[in-house]
Short mmCIF file of C-alpha atoms and ligand atoms in Angstrom, two decimals:
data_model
loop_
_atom_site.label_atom_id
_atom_site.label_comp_id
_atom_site.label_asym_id
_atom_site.label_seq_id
_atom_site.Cartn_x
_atom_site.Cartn_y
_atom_site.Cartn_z
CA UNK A 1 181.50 196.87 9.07
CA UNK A 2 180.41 195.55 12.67
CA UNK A 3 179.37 198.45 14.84
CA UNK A 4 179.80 198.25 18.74
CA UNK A 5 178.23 201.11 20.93
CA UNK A 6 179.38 201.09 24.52
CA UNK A 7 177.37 203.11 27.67
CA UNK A 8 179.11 204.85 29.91
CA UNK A 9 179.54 203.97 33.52
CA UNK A 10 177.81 206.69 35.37
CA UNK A 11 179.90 207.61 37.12
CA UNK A 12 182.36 208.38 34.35
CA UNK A 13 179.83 211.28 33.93
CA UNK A 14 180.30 212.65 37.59
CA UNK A 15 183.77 212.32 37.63
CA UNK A 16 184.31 214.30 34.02
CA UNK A 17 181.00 216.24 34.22
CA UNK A 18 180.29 217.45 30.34
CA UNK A 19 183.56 215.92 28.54
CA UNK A 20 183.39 212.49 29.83
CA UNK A 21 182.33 211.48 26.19
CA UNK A 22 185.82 213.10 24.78
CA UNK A 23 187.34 211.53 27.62
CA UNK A 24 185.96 207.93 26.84
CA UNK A 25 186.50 208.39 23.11
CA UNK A 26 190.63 209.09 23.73
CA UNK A 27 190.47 205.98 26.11
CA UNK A 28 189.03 203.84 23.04
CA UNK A 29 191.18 205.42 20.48
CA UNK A 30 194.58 204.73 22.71
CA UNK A 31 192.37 200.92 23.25
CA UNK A 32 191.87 200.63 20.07
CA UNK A 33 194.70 200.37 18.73
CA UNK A 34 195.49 196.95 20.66
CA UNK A 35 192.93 195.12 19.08
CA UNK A 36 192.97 193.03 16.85
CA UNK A 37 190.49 194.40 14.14
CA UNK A 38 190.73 197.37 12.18
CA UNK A 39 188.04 200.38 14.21
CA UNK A 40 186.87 203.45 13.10
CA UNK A 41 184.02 205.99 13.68
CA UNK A 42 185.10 206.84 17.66
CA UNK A 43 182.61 208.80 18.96
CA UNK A 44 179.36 209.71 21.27
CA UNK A 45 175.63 208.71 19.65
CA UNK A 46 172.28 209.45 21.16
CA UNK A 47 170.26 206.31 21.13
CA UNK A 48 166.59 206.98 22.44
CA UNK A 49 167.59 210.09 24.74
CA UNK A 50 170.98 207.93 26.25
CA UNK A 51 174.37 208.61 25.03
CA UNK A 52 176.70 205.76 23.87
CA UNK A 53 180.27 205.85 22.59
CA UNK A 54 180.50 203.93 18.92
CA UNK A 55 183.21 201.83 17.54
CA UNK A 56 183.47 200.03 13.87
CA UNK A 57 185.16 197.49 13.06
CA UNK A 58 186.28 195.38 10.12
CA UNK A 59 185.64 192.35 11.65
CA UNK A 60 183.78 190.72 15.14
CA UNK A 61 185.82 191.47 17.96
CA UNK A 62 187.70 188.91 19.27
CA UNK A 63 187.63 187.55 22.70
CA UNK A 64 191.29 189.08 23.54
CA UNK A 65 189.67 192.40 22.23
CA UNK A 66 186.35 192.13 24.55
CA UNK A 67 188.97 191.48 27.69
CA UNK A 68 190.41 194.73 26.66
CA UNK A 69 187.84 196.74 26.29
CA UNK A 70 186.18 195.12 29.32
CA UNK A 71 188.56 197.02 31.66
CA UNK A 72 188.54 200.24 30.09
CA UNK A 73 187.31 202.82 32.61
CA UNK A 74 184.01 204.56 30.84
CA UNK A 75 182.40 201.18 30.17
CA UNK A 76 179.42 199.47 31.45
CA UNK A 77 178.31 197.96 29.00
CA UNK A 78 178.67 196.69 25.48
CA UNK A 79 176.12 195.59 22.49
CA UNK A 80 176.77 195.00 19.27
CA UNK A 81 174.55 196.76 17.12
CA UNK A 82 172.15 194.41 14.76
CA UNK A 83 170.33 196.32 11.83
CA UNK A 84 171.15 199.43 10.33
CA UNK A 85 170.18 201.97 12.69
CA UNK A 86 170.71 201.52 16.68
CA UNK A 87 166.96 201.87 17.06
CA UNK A 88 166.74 198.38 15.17
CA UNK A 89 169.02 196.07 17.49
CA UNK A 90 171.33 195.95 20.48
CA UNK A 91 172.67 193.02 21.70
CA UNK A 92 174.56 192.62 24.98
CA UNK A 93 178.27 191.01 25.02
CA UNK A 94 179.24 189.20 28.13
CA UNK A 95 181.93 190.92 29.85
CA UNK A 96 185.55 189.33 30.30
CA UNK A 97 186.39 188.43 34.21
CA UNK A 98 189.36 190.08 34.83
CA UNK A 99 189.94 191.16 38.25
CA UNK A 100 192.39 189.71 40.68
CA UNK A 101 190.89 191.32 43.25
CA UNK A 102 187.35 192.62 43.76
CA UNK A 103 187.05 196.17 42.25
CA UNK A 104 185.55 197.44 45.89
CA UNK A 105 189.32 197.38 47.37
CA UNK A 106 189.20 200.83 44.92
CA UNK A 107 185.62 202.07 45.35
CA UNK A 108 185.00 201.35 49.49
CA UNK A 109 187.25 204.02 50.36
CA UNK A 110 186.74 208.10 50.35
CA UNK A 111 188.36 210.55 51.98
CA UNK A 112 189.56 214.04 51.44
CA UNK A 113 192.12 214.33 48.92
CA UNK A 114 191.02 210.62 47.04
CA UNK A 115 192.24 210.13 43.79
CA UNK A 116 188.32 209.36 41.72
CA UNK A 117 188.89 205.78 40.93
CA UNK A 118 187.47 205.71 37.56
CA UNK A 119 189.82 208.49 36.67
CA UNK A 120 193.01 206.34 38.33
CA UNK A 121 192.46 202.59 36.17
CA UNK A 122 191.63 205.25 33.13
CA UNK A 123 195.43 206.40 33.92
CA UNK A 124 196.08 202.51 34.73
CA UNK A 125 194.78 201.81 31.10
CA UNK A 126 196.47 204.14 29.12
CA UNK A 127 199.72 203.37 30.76
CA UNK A 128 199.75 200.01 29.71
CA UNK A 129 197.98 200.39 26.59
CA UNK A 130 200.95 203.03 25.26
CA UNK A 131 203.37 201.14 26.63
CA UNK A 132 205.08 197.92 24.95
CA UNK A 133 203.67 195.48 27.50
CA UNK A 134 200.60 193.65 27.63
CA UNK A 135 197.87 192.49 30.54
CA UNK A 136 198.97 189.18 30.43
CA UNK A 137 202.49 190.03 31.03
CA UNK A 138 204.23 190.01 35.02
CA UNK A 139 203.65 194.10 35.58
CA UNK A 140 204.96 195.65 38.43
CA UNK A 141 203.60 199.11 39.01
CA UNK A 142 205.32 202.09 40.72
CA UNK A 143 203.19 205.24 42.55
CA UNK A 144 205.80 207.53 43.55
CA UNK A 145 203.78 209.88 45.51
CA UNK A 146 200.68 207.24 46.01
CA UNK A 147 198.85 208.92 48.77
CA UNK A 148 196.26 205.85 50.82
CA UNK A 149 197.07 204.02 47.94
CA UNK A 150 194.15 204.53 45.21
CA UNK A 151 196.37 203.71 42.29
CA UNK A 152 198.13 200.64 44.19
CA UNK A 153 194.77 198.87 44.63
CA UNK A 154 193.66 199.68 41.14
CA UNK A 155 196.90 197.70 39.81
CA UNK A 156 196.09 195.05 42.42
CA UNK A 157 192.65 194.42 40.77
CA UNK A 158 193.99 193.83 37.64
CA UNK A 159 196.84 191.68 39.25
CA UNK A 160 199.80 193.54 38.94
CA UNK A 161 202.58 194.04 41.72
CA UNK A 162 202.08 197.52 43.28
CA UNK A 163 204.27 199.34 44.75
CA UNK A 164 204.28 203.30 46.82
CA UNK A 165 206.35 205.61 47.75
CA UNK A 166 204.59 208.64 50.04
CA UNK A 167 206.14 211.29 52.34
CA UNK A 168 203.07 211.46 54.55
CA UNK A 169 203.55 208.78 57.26
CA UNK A 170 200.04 209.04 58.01
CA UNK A 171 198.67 208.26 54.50
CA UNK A 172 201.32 204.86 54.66
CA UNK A 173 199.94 203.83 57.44
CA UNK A 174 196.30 204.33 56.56
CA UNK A 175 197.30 202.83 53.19
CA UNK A 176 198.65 199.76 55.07
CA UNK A 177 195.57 199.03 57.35
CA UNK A 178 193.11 199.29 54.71
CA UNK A 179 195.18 196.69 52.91
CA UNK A 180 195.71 194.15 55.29
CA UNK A 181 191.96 194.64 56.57
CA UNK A 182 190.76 194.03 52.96
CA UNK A 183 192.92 191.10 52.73
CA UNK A 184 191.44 189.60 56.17
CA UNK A 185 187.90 190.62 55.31
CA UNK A 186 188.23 188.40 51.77
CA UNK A 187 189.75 185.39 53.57
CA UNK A 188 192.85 185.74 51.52
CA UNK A 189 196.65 184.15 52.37
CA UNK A 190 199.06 186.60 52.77
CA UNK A 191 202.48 187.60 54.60
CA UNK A 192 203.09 190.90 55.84
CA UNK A 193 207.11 192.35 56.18
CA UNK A 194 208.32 195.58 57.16
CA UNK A 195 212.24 196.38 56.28
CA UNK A 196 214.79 198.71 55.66
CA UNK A 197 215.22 200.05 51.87
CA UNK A 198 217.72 202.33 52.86
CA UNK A 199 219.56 203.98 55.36
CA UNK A 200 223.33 203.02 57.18
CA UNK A 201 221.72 204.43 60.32
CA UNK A 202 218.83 203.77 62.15
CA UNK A 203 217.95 207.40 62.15
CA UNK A 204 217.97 208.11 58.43
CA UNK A 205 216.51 204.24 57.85
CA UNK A 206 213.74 204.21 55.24
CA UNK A 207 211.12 201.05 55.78
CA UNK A 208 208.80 199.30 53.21
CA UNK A 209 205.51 197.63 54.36
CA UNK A 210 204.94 195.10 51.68
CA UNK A 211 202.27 192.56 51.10
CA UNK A 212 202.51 189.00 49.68
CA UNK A 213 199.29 187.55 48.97
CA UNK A 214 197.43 185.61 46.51
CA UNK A 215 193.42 185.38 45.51
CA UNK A 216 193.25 181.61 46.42
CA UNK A 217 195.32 179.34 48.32
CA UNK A 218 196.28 176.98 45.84
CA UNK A 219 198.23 180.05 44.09
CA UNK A 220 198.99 181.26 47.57
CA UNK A 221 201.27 177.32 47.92
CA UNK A 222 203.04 178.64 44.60
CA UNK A 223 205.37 181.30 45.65
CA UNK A 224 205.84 182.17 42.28
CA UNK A 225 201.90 182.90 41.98
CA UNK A 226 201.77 185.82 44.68
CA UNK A 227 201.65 189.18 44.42
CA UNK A 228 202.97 192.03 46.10
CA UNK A 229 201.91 194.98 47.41
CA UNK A 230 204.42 197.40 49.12
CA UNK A 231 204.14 201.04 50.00
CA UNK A 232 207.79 202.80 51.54
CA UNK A 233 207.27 205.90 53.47
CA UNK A 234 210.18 208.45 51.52
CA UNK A 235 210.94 210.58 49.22
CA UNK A 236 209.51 210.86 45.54
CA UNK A 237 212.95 211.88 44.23
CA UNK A 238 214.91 208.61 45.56
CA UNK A 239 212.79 205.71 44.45
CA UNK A 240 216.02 204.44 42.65
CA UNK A 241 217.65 204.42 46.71
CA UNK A 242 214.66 202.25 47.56
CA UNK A 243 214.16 200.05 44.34
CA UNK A 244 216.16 198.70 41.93
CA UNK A 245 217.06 199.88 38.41
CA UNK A 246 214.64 198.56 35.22
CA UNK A 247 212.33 197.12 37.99
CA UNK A 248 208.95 198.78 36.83
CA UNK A 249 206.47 198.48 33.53
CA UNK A 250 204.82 201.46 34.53
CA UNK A 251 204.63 204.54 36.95
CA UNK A 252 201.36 205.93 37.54
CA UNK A 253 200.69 208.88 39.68
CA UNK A 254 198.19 211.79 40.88
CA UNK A 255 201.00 214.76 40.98
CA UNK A 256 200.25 217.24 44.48
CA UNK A 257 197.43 220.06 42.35
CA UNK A 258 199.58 223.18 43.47
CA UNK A 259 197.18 224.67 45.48
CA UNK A 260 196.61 224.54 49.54
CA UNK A 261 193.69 222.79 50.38
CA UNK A 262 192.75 224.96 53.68
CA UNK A 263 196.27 225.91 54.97
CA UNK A 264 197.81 229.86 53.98
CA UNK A 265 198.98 229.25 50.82
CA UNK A 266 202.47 228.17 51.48
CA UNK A 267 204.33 226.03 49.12
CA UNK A 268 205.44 223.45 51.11
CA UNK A 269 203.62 220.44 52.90
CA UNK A 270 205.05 219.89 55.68
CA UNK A 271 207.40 217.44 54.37
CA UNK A 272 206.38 217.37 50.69
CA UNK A 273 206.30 219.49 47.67
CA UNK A 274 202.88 221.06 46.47
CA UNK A 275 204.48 222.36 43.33
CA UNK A 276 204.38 219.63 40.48
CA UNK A 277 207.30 220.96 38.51
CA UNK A 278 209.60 221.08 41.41
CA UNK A 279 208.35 217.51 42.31
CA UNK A 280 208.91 216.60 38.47
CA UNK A 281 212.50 218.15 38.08
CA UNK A 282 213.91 216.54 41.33
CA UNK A 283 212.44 213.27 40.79
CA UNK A 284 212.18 212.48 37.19
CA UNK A 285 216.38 211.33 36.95
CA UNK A 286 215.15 208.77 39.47
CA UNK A 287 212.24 207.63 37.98
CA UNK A 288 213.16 207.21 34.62
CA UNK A 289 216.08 205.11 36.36
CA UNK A 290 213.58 202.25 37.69
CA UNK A 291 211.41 202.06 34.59
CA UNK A 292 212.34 199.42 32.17
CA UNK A 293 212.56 200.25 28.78
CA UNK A 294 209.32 199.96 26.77
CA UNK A 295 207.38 201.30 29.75
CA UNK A 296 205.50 204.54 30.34
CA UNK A 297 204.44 207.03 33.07
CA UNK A 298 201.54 208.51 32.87
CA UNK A 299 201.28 211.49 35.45
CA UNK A 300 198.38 213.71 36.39
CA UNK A 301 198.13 217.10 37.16
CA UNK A 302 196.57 220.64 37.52
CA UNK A 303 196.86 222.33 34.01
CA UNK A 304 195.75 225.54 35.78
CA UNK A 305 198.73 225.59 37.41
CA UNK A 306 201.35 224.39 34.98
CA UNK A 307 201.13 224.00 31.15
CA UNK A 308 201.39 221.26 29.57
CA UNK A 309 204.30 222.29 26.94
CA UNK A 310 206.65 223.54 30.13
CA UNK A 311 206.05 220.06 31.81
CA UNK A 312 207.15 218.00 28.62
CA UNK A 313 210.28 219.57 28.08
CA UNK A 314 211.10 218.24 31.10
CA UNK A 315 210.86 214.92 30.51
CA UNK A 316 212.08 215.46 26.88
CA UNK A 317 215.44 216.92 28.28
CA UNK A 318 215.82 213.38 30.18
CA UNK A 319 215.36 211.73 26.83
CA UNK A 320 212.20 210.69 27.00
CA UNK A 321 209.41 210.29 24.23
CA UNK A 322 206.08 212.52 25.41
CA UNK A 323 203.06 210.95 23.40
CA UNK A 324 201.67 214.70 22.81
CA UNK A 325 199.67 213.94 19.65
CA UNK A 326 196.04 212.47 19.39
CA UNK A 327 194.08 210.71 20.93
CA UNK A 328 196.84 211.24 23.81
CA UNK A 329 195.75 214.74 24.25
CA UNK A 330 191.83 214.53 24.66
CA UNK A 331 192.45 214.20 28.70
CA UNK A 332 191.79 217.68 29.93
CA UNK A 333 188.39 218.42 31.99
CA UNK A 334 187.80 220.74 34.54
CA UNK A 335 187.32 219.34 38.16
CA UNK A 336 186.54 222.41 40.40
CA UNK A 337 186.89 226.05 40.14
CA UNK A 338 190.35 225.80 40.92
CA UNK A 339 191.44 222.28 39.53
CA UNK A 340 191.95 221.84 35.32
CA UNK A 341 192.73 218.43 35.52
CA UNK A 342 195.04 216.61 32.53
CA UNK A 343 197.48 213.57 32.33
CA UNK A 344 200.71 213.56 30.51
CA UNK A 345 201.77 210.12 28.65
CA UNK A 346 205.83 209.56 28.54
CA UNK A 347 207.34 206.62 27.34
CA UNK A 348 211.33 205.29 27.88
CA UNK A 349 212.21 203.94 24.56
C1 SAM B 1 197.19 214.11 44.82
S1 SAM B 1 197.89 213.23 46.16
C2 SAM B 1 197.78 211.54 45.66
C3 SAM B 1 196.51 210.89 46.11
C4 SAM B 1 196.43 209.39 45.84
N1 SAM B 1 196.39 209.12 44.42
C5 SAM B 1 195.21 208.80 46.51
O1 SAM B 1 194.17 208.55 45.87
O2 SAM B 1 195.26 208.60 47.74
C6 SAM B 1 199.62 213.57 46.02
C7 SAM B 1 200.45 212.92 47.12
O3 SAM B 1 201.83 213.26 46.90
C8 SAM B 1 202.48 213.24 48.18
N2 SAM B 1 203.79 213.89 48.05
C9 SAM B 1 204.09 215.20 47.85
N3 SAM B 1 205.43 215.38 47.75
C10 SAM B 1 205.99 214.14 47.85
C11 SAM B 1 207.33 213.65 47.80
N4 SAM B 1 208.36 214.50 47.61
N5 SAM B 1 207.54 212.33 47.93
C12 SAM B 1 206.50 211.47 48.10
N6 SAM B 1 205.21 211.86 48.18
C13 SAM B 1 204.95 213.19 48.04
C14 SAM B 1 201.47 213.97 49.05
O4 SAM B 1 201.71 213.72 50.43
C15 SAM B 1 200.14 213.40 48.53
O5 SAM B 1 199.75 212.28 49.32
#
């Protein structure tokens, strides 16, 4: 047996406060079972006062299964334990490089109502990892209620094509500055397009912003090399109007938590929904419509305000496969007083 232990970003710890270790082990379990050796004995150790999360395997990792776990949310670093007890030996493993673009397009940003960006490329992770697709594949990502955009730039760093739908004009536009600043303040090539995704009239007319850019310029000469980056300003329940069918690997979203955050209670945004079932039941036909088969959606919400068995049967009675079991269900932590926060994992077979 080779034994890995793995520390935990800090930050993971904020984020999850006290179950960030249970969170970290189901984001190794769901890794682990990409790699290419045989792992066991998931779980937290104590190693001089400092808590690590262990993996055996059968074998040395490989260097496709250090790229892997390289990107996994919790991690900051990884040894390979030498010796029989961790007190004897810990040797350090060179990360892989695999960001597109720098991480900080994720991490600059805060403002009220931010998705935690550790939390967002853990729901990045898992949708890829459950899904039939790989990192190395062309994966175009779908937010259909992406807010300014943290899950967009997460799927940017890892080189995917991102792509938005949000009611809120201003978040769009916020969304859309940050982006094109970034892309100005790191020197890189890009085009910038705004059209019509819908609409006969120019009164009902729905626009995308979308991005074309690549991290040098020799890729940026190969048109085939960009990526893209688009965020429309709609509806949640017509991204099939705005894209077409089969177009996305995976949908990854932060659903609205049910609750006001400082305005009377009501239901209703004023243009969106702040109730996750409605938002689920209205938009889910669509949804499922512009994932490709083999690809997941993984979906986050407030458990406090919805359980988790009335949300599945939702997606079950559209035919699609809810990964319920474990290590899929170790997600739930508290955020606040008023926020239980969990993610559901749904694949289209
Ligand atoms: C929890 S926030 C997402 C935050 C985002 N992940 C971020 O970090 O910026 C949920 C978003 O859903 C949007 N929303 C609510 N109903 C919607 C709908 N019907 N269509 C599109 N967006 C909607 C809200 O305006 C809000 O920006």
């Amino acid at each position: 047996m080779v034994k890995y232990l793995i520390l935990q970003n800090p930050g993971h710890n904020r984020v999850f406060y006290k179950e960030a270790g249970e969170l970290a082990a189901a984001e190794l379990s769901i890794a682990s079972q990409r790699l290419s050796v045989e792992c066991t004995d998931i779980a937290t150790q104590e190693v001089a006062g400092v808590r690590y999360i262990t993996l055996s395997c059968n074998d040395d990792l490989s260097e496709a299964d250090i790229n892997i776990l390289s990107r996994l949310s919790f991690v900051f670093a990884i040894f390979h334990q030498f010796g029989i007890f961790a007190e004897d030996g810990l040797l350090p493993i060179p990360f892989a490089k695999y960001e597109y673009l720098d991480s900080k397009i994720s991490t600059l940003q805060k403002y009220p109502g931010k998705t935690n960006e550790l939390f967002t490329k853990m729901m990045v992770n898992v949708a890829l990892l459950a899904s039939d697709f790989t990192y190395d594949d062309a994966i175009s990502l779908l937010d259909p209620i992406s807010g300014r955009g943290t899950t967009l730039n997460e799927a940017a760093v890892y080189g995917f094509n991102a792509f938005g739908v949000e009611i809120e004009h201003k978040s769009v536009h916020e969304n859309q500055v940050f982006f094109k600043k970034h892309l100005q303040n790191e020197r890189l090539k890009y085009l910038s397009d705004r059209r019509m995704v819908y609409g006969k009239k120019k009164s009902e007319a729905i626009y995308i912003d979308e991005f074309e850019y690549a991290n040098s310029k020799e890729a940026f000469k190969d048109e085939t090399q960009r990526k893209k980056l688009g965020v429309v300003n709609g509806n949640a329940q017509d991204v099939d109007k705005y894209f077409k069918k089969n177009s996305f690997n995976l949908i990854v979203g932060d659903l609205p938590y049910g609750i006001a955050h400082g305005n009377s209670g009501a239901n209703k945004s004023s243009t969106g929904t702040r109730n996750p079932l409605e938002l689920i039941r209205t938009g889910l036909p669509a949804w499922k419509a512009v994932l490709k088969t083999g690809g997941t959606m993984v979906l986050a919400w407030n458990s406090f305000v919805l359980a988790k068995n009335r949300l599945a049967e939702v997606f079950e009675q559209q035919g699609l496969k809810v990964l319920n079991e474990a290590p899929y269900d170790g997600f739930e932590h508290m955020v606040d007083k008023s926020i239980k926060r969990d993610i559901i994992v749904v694949k289209k077979l």
